[in-house]
Every structure is written in C-alpha cells, then in structure tokens.
CSV table of N, CA and C in Angstrom, one decimal:
chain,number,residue,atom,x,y,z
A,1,UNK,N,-20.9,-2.7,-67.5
A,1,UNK,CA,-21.9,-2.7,-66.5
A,1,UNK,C,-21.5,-3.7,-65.3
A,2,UNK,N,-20.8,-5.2,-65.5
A,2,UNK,CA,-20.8,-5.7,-64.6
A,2,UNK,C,-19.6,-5.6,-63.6
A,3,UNK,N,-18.4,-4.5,-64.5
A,3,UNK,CA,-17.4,-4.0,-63.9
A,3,UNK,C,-17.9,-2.9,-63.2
A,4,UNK,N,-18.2,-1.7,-63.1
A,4,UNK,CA,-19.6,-1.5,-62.5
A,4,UNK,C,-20.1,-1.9,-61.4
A,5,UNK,N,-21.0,-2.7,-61.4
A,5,UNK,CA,-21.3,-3.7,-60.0
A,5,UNK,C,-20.4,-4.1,-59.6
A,6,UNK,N,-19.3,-5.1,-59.8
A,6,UNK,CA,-18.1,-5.5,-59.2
A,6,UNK,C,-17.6,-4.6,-58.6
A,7,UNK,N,-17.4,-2.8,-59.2
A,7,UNK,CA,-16.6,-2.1,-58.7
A,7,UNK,C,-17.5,-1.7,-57.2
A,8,UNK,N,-18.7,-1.3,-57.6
A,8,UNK,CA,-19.4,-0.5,-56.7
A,8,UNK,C,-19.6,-1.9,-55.0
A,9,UNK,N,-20.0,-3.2,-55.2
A,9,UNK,CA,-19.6,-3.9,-54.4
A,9,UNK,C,-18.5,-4.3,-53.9
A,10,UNK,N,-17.4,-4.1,-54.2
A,10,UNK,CA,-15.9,-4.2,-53.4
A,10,UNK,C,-16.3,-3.0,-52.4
A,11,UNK,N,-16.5,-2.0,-53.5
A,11,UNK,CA,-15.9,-0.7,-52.5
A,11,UNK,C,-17.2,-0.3,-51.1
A,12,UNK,N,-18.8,-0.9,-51.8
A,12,UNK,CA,-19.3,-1.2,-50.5
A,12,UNK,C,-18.7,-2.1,-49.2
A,13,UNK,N,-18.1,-3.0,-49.6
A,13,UNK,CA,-18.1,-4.2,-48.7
A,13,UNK,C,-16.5,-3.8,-48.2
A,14,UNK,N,-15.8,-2.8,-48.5
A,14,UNK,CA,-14.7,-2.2,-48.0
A,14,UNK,C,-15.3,-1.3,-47.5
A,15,UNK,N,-15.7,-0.5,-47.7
A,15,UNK,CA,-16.6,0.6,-46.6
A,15,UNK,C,-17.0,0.0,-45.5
A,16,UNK,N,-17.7,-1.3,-45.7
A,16,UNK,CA,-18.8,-1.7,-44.2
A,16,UNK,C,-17.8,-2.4,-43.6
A,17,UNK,N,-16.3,-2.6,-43.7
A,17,UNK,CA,-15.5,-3.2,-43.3
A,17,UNK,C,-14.5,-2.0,-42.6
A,18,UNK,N,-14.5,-1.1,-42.9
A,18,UNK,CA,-13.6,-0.2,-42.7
A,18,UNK,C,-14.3,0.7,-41.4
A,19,UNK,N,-15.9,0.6,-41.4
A,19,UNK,CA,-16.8,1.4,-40.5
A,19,UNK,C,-16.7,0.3,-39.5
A,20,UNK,N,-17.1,-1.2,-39.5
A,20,UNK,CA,-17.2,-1.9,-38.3
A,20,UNK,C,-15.5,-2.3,-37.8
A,21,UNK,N,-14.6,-2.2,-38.5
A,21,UNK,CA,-13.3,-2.0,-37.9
A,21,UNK,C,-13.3,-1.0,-36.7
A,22,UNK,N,-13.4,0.2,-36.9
A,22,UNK,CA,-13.5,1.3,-36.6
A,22,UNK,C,-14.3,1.6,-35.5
A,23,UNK,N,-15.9,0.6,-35.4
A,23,UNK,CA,-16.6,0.7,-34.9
A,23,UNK,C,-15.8,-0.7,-33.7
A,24,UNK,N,-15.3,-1.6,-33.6
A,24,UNK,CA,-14.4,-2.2,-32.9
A,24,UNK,C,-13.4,-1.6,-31.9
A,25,UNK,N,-12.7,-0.8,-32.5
A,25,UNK,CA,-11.5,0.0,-32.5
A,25,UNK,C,-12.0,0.8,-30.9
A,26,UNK,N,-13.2,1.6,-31.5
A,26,UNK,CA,-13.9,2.8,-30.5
A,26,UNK,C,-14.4,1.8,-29.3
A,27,UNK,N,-15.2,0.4,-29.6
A,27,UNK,CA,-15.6,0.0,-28.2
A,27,UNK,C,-14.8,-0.5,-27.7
A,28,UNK,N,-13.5,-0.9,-28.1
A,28,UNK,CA,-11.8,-1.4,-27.4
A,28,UNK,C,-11.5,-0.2,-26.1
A,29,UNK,N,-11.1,1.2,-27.1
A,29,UNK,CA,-11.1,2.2,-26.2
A,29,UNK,C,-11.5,2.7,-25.3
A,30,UNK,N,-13.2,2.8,-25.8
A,30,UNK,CA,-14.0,3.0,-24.5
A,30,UNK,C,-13.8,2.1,-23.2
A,31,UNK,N,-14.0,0.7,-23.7
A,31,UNK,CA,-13.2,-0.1,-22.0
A,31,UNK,C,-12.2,0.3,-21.3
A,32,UNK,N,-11.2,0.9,-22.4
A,32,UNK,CA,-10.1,0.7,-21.6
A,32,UNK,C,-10.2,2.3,-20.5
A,33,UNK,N,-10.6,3.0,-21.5
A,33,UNK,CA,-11.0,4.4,-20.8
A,33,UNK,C,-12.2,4.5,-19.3
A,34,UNK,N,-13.1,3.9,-19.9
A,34,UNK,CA,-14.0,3.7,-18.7
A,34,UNK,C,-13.3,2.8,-17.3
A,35,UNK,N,-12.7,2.3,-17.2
A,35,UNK,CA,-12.2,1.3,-16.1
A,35,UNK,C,-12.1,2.3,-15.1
A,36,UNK,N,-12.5,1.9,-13.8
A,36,UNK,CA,-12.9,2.8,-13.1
A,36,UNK,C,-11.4,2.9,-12.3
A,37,UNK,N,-11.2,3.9,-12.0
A,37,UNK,CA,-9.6,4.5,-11.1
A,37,UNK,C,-9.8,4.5,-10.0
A,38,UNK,N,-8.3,3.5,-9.3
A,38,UNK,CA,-8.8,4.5,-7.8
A,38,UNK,C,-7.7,5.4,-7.5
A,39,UNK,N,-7.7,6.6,-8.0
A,39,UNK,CA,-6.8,7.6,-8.2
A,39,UNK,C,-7.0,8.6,-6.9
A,40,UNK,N,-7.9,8.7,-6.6
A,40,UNK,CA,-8.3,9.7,-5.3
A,40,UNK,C,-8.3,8.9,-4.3
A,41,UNK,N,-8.1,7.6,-4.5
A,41,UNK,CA,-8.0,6.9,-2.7
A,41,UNK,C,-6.4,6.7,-3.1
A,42,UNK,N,-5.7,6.5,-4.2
A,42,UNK,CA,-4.7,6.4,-4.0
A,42,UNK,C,-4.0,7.9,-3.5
A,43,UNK,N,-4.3,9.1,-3.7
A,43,UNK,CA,-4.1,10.2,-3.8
A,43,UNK,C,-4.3,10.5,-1.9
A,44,UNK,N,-5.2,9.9,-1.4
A,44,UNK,CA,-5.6,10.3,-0.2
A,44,UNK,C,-4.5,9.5,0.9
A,45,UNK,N,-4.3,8.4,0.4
A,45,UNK,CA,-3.6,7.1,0.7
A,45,UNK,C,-2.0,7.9,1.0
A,46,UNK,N,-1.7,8.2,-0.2
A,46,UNK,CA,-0.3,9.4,0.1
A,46,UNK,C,-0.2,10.4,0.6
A,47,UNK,N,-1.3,11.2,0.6
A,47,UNK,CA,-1.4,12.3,1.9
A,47,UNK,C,-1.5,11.6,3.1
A,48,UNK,N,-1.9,10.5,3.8
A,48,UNK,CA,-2.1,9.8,4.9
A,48,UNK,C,-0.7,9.4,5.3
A,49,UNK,N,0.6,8.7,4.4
A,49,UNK,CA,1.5,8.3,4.2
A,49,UNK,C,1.9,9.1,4.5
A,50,UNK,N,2.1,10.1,4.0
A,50,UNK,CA,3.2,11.5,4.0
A,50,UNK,C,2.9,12.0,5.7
A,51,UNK,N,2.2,12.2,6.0
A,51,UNK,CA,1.5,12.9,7.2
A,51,UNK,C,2.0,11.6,8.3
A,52,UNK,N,1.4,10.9,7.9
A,52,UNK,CA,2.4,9.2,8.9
A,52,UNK,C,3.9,9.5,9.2
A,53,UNK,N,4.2,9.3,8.3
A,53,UNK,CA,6.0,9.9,8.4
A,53,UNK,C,6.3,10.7,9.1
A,54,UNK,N,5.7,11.8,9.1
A,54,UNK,CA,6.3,12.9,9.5
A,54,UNK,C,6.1,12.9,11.1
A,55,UNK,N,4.7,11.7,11.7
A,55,UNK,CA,4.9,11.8,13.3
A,55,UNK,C,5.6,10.9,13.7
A,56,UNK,N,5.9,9.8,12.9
A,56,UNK,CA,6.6,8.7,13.0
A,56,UNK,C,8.0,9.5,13.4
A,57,UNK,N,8.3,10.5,12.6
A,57,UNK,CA,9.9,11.2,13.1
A,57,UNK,C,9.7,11.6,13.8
A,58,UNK,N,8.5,12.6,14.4
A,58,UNK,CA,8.6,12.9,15.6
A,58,UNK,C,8.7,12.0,17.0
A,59,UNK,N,7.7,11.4,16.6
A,59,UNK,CA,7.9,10.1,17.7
A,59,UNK,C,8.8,9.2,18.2
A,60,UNK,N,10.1,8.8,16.8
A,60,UNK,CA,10.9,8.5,16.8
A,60,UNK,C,12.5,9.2,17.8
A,61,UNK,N,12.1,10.3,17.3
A,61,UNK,CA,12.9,11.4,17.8
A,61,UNK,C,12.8,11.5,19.4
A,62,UNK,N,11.6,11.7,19.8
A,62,UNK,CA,11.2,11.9,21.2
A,62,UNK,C,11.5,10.4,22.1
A,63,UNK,N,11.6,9.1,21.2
A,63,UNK,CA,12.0,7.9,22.0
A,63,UNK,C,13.4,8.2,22.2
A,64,UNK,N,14.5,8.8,21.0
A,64,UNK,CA,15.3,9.0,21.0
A,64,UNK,C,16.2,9.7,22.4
A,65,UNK,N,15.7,10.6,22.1
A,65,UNK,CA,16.1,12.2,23.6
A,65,UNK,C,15.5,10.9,24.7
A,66,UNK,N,14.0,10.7,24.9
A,66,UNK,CA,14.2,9.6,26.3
A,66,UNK,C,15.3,9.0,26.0
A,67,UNK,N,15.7,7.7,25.6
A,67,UNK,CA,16.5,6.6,25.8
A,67,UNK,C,17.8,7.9,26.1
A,68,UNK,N,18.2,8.5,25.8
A,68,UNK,CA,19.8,9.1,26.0
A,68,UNK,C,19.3,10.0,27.1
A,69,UNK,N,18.5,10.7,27.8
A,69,UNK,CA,18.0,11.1,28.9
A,69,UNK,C,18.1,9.8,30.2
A,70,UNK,N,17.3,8.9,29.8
A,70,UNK,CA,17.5,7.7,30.3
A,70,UNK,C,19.0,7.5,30.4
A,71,UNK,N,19.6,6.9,30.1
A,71,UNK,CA,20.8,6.7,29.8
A,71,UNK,C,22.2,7.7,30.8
A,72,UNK,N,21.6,9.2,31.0
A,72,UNK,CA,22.6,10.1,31.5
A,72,UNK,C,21.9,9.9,32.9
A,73,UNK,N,20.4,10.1,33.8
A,73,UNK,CA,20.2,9.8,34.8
A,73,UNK,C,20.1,8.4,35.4
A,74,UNK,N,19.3,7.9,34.5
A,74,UNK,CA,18.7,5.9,34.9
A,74,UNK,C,17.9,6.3,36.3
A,75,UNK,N,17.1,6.8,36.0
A,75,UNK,CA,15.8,7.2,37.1
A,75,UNK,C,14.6,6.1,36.8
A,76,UNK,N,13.7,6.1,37.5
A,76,UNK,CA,12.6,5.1,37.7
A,76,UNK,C,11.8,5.9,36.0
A,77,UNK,N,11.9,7.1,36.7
A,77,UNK,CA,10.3,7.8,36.0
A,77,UNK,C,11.1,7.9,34.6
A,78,UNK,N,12.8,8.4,34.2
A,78,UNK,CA,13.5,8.6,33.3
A,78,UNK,C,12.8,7.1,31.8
A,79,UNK,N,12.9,5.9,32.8
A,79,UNK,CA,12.5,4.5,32.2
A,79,UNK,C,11.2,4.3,31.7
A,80,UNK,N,10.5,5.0,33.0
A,80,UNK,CA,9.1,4.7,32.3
A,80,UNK,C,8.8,5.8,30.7
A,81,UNK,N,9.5,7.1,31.0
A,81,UNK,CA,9.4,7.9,29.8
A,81,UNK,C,10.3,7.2,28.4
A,82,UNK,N,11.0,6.6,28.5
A,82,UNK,CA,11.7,5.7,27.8
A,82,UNK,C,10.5,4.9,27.1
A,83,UNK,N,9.7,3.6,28.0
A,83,UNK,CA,9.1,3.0,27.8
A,83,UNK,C,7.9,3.5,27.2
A,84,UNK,N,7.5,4.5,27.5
A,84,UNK,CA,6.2,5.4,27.0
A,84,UNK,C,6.5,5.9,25.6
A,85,UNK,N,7.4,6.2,25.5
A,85,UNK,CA,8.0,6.6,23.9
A,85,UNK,C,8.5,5.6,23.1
A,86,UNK,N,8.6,4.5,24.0
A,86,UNK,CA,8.7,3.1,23.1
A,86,UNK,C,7.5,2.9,22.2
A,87,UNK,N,6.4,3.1,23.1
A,87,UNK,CA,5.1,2.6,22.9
A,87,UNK,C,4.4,3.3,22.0
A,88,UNK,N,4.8,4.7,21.6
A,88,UNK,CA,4.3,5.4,21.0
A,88,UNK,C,4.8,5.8,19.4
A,89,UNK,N,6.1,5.4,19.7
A,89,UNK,CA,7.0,4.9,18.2
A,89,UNK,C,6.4,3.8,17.8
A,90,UNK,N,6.7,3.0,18.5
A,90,UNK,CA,6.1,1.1,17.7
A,90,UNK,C,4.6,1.8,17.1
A,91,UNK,N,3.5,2.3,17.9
A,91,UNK,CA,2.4,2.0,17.0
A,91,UNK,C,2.2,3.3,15.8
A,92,UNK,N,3.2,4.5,16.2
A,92,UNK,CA,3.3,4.5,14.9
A,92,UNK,C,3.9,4.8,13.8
A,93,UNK,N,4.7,3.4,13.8
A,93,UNK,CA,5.5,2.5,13.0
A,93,UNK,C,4.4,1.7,12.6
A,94,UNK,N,3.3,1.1,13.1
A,94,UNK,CA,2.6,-0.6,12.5
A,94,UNK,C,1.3,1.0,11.6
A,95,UNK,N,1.0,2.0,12.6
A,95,UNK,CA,0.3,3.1,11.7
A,95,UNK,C,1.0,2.9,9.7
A,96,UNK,N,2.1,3.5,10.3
A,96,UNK,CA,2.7,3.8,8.9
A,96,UNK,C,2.9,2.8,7.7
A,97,UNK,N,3.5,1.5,8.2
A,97,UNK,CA,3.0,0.4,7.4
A,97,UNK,C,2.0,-0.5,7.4
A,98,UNK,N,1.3,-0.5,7.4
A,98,UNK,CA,-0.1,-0.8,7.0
A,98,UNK,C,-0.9,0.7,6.4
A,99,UNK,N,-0.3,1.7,6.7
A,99,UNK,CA,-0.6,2.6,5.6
A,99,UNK,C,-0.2,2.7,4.2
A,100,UNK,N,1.6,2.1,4.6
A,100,UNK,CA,2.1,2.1,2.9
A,100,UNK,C,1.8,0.4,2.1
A,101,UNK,N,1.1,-0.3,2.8
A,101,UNK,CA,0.5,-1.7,2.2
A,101,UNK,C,-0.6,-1.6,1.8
A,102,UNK,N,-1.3,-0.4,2.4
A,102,UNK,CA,-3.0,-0.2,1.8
A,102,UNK,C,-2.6,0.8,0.7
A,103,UNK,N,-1.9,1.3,0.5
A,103,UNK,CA,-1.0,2.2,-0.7
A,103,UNK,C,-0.7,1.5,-2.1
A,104,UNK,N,0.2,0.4,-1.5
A,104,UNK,CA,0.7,-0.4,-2.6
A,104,UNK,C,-0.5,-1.7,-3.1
A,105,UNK,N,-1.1,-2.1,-2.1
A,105,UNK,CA,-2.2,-2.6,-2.5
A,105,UNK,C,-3.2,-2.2,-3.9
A,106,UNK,N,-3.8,-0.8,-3.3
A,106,UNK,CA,-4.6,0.1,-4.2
A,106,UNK,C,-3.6,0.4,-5.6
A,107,UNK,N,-2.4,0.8,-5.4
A,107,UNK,CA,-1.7,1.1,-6.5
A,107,UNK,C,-1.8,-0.5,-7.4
A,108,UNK,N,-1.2,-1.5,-6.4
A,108,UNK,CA,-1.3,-2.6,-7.5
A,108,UNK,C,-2.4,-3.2,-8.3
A,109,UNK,N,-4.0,-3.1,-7.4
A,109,UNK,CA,-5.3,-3.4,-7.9
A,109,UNK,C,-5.2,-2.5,-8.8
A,110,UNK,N,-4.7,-1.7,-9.1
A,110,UNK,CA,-5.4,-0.4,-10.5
A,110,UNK,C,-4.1,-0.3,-11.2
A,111,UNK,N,-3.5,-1.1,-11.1
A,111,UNK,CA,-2.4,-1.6,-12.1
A,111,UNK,C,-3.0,-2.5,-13.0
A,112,UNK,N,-2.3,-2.2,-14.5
A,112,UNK,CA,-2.7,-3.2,-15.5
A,112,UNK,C,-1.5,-3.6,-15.9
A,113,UNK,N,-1.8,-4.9,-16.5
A,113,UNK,CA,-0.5,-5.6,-17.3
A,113,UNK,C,-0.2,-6.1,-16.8
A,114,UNK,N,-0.2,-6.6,-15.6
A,114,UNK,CA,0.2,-7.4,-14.3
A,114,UNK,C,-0.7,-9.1,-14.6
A,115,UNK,N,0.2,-10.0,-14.4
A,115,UNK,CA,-0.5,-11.4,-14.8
A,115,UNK,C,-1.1,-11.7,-13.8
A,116,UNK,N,-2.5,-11.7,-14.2
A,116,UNK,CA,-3.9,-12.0,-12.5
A,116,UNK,C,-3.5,-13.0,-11.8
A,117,UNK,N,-2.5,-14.2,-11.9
A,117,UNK,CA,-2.4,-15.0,-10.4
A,117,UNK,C,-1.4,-13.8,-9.8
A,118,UNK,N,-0.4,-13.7,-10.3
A,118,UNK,CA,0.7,-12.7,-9.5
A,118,UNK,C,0.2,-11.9,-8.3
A,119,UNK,N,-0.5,-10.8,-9.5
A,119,UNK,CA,-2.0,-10.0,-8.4
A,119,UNK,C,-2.2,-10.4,-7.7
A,120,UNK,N,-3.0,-11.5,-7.7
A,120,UNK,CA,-4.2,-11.9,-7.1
A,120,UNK,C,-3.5,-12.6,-5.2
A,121,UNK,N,-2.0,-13.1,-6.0
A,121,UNK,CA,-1.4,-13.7,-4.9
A,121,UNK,C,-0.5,-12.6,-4.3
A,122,UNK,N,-0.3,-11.5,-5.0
A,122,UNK,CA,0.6,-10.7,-3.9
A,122,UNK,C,-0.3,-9.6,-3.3
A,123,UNK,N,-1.9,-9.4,-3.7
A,123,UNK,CA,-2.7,-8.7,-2.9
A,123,UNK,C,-3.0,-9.8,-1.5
A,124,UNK,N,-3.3,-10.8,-1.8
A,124,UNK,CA,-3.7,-12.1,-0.4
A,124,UNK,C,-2.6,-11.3,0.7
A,125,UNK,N,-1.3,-11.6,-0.2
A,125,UNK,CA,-0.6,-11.8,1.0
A,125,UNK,C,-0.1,-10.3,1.5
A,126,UNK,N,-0.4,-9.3,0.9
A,126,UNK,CA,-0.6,-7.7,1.4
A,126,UNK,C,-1.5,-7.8,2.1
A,127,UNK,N,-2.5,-8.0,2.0
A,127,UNK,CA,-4.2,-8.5,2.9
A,127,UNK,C,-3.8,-8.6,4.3
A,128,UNK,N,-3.3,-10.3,4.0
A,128,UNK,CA,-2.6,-11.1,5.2
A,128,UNK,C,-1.6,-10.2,6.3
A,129,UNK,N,-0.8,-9.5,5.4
A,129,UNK,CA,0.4,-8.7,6.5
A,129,UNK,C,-0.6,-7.5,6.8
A,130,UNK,N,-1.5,-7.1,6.2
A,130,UNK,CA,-2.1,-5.8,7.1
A,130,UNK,C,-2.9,-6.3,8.3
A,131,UNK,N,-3.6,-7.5,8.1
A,131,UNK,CA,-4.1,-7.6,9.2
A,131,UNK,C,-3.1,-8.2,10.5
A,132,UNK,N,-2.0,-9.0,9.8
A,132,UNK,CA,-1.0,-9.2,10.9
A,132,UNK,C,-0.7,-7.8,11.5
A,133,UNK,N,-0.2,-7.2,10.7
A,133,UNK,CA,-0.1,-5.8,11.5
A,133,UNK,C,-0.8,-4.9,12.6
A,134,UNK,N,-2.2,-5.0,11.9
A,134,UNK,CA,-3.4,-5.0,12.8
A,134,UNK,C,-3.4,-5.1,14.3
A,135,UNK,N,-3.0,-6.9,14.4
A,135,UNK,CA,-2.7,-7.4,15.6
A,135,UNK,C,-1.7,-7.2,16.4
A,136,UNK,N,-0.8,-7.0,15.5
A,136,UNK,CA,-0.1,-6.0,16.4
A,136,UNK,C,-0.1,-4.4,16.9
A,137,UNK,N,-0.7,-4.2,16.1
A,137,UNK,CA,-0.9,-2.6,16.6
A,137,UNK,C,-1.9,-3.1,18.3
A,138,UNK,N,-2.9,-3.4,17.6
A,138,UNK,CA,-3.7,-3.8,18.7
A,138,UNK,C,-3.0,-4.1,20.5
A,139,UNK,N,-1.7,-5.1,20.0
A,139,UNK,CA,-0.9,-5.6,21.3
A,139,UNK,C,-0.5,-4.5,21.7
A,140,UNK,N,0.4,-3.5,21.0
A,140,UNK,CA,0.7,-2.6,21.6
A,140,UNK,C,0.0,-1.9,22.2
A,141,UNK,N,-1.4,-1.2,21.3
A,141,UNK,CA,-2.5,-0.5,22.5
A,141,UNK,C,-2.9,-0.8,24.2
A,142,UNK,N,-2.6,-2.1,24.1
A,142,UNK,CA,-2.9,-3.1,25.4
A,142,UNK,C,-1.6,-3.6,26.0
A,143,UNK,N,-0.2,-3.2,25.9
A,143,UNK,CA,0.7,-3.3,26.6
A,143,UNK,C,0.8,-2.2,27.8
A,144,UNK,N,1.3,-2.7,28.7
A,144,UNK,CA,1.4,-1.9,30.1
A,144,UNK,C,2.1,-1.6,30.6
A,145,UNK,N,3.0,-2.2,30.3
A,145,UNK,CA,4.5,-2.6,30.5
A,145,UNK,C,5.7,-2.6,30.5
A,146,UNK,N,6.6,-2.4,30.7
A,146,UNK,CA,7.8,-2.8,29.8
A,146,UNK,C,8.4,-4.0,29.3
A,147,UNK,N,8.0,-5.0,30.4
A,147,UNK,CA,7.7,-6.4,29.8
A,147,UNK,C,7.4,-6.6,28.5
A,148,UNK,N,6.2,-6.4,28.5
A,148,UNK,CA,5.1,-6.6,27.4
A,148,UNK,C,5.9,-5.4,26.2
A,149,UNK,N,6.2,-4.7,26.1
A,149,UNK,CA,7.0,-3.7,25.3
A,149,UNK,C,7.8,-4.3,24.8
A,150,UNK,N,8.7,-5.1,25.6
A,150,UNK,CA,9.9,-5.6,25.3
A,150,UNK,C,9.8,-6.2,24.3
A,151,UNK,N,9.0,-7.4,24.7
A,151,UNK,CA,8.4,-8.6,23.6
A,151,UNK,C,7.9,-8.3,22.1
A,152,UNK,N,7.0,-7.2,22.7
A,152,UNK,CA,6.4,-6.7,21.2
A,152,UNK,C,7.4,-6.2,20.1
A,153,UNK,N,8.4,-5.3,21.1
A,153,UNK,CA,9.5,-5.1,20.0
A,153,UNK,C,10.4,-6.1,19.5
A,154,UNK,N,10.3,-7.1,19.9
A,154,UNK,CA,11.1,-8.5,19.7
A,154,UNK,C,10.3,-8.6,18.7
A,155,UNK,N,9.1,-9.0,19.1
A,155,UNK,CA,7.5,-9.7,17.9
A,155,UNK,C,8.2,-9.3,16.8
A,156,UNK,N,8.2,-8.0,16.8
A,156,UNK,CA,8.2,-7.0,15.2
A,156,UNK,C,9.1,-7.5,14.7
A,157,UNK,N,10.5,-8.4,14.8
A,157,UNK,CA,11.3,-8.7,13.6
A,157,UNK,C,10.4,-9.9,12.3
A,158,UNK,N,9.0,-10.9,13.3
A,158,UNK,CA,8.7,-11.7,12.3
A,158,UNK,C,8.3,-10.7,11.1
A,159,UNK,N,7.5,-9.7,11.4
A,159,UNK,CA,7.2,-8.8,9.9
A,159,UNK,C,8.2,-8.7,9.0
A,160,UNK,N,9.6,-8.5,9.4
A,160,UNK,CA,10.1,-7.8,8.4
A,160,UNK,C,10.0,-8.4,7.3
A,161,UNK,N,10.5,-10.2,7.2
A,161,UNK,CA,11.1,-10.7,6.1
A,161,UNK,C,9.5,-10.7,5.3
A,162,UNK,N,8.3,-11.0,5.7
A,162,UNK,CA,7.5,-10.7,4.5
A,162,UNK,C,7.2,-9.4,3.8
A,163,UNK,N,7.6,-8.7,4.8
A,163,UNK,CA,6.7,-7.1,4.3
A,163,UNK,C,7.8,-6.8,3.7
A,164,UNK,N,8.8,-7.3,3.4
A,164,UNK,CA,10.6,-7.2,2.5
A,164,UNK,C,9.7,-7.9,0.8
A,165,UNK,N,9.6,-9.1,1.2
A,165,UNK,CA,9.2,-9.5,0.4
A,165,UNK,C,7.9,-9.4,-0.3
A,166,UNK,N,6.6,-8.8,0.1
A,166,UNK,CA,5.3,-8.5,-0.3
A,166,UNK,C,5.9,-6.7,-0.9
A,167,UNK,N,6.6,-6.0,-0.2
A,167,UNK,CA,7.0,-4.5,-0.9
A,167,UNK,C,7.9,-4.6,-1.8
A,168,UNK,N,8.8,-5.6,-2.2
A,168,UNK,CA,10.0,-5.6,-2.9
A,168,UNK,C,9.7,-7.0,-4.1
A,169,UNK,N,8.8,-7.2,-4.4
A,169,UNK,CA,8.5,-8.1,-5.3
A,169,UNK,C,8.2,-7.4,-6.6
C-alpha cells in the first residue's frame, strides 16, 4: 500500500511538473510570436526605395546629357540646364537616402538578437543622419543658384563617412 502511494505521488508530482513545464514552454512562444512586426512598413519602405532609384537614374541620367550638352555648346541657358539638373539629382539623392536609413532603421528596430546598447546607439545615430539629411534636402529646395549648388554639393561629402559607417556597421 505505501508503494502504492509513493508510486501514485511521484507520478502525480511528475505529471503537474511535466503540465506546468509545458505550460511555460507555450507562454515563452506566445511572446515571441505575438511581438508586433513591422513587416508592411518595412515592405512599403522597399517599394518607396525601389521606385527612388529608379528616378534617381533618371535624374541622374538627365544631369548627365546636360553637363556633356553643356560641355559641346557652353551657352548661358546650356549652364543653367546643367544647374537645374544639378538640383534635381542632389535632392533626389538626399530622397533616396534617408529612404534607405528609414529602411534600415525599421529593419534594425524589428531585429532580434541584436545587444540593446548597439541598437539603441546605431538607431540615435541613423535618427541623427536622417535628419541631417533633412537639412539638407531642405538647402537644396531653397538654392537659387549655382553658387549655392555648388556648395551644397561640396556639403554632401560631410555625409558620406557617417552614413558609410551607420550603413556598414
């Protein structure tokens, strides 16, 4: 009899151990399942990206043919079309990155496994260069110039070495 109770108590107390294991197990998963995605802003984020690109070449392209149009006449108006396709490549160039920073951003917030200062300090500083970027898109909206063109495309080398480094980390 008291082998018996001995037996029938192990195998309870392995049962209610085997159920609240189990019952652990399930609310582990559920967390990790429920975490909310941002799968459709990152989804929207690459269609915006992809679509950026593609006027960025056009735009690119069309500074192009000016400057070497430029270049075969050297006319007043040849320069200002020059400068007008300057203007319209650079912003959107600052469009396109700060599109793929709000990309990698979103991609990296909905990354796991990543050690939270890392994060924490390479979203600041993606933060930081979008809004630098910002400001510069902004200059260029309000250039008049070719002066002011000039400069701005001078400006743009301070971006590179962080957005090298905030994209390639």
């Amino acid at each position: 009899m008291n082998k018996k109770r001995t037996l029938l108590l192990s195998l309870f107390i392995t049962i209610t151990i085997f159920f609240s294991a189990s019952n652990v197990i399930a609310q582990d998963s559920a967390q990790i399942f429920n975490k909310t995605r941002n799968t459709q802003k990152i989804e929207e984020l690459r269609i915006l990206y992809r679509d950026q690109i593609e006027a960025y070449r056009k735009s690119d392209k069309e500074f192009n043919v000016a400057k070497t149009h430029y270049f075969n006449v050297e006319t007043l108006r040849a320069l200002e079309e020059v400068v007008s396709a300057t203007e319209v490549a650079m912003f959107d160039r600052s469009k396109i990155l700060i599109t793929y920073l709000e990309l990698l951003s979103a991609t990296l917030d909905d990354a796991s496994g990543i050690e939270l200062t890392l994060k924490e300090e390479s979203l600041k500083e993606i933060r930081s260069l979008i809004v630098n970027l910002q400001l510069h898109q902004e200059e260029i909206d309000l250039a008049d110039d070719r002066g002011s063109v000039n400069i701005l495309a001078d400006k743009f080398e301070v971006f590179v070495e962080p957005y090298n480094q905030v994209a390639y980390r």
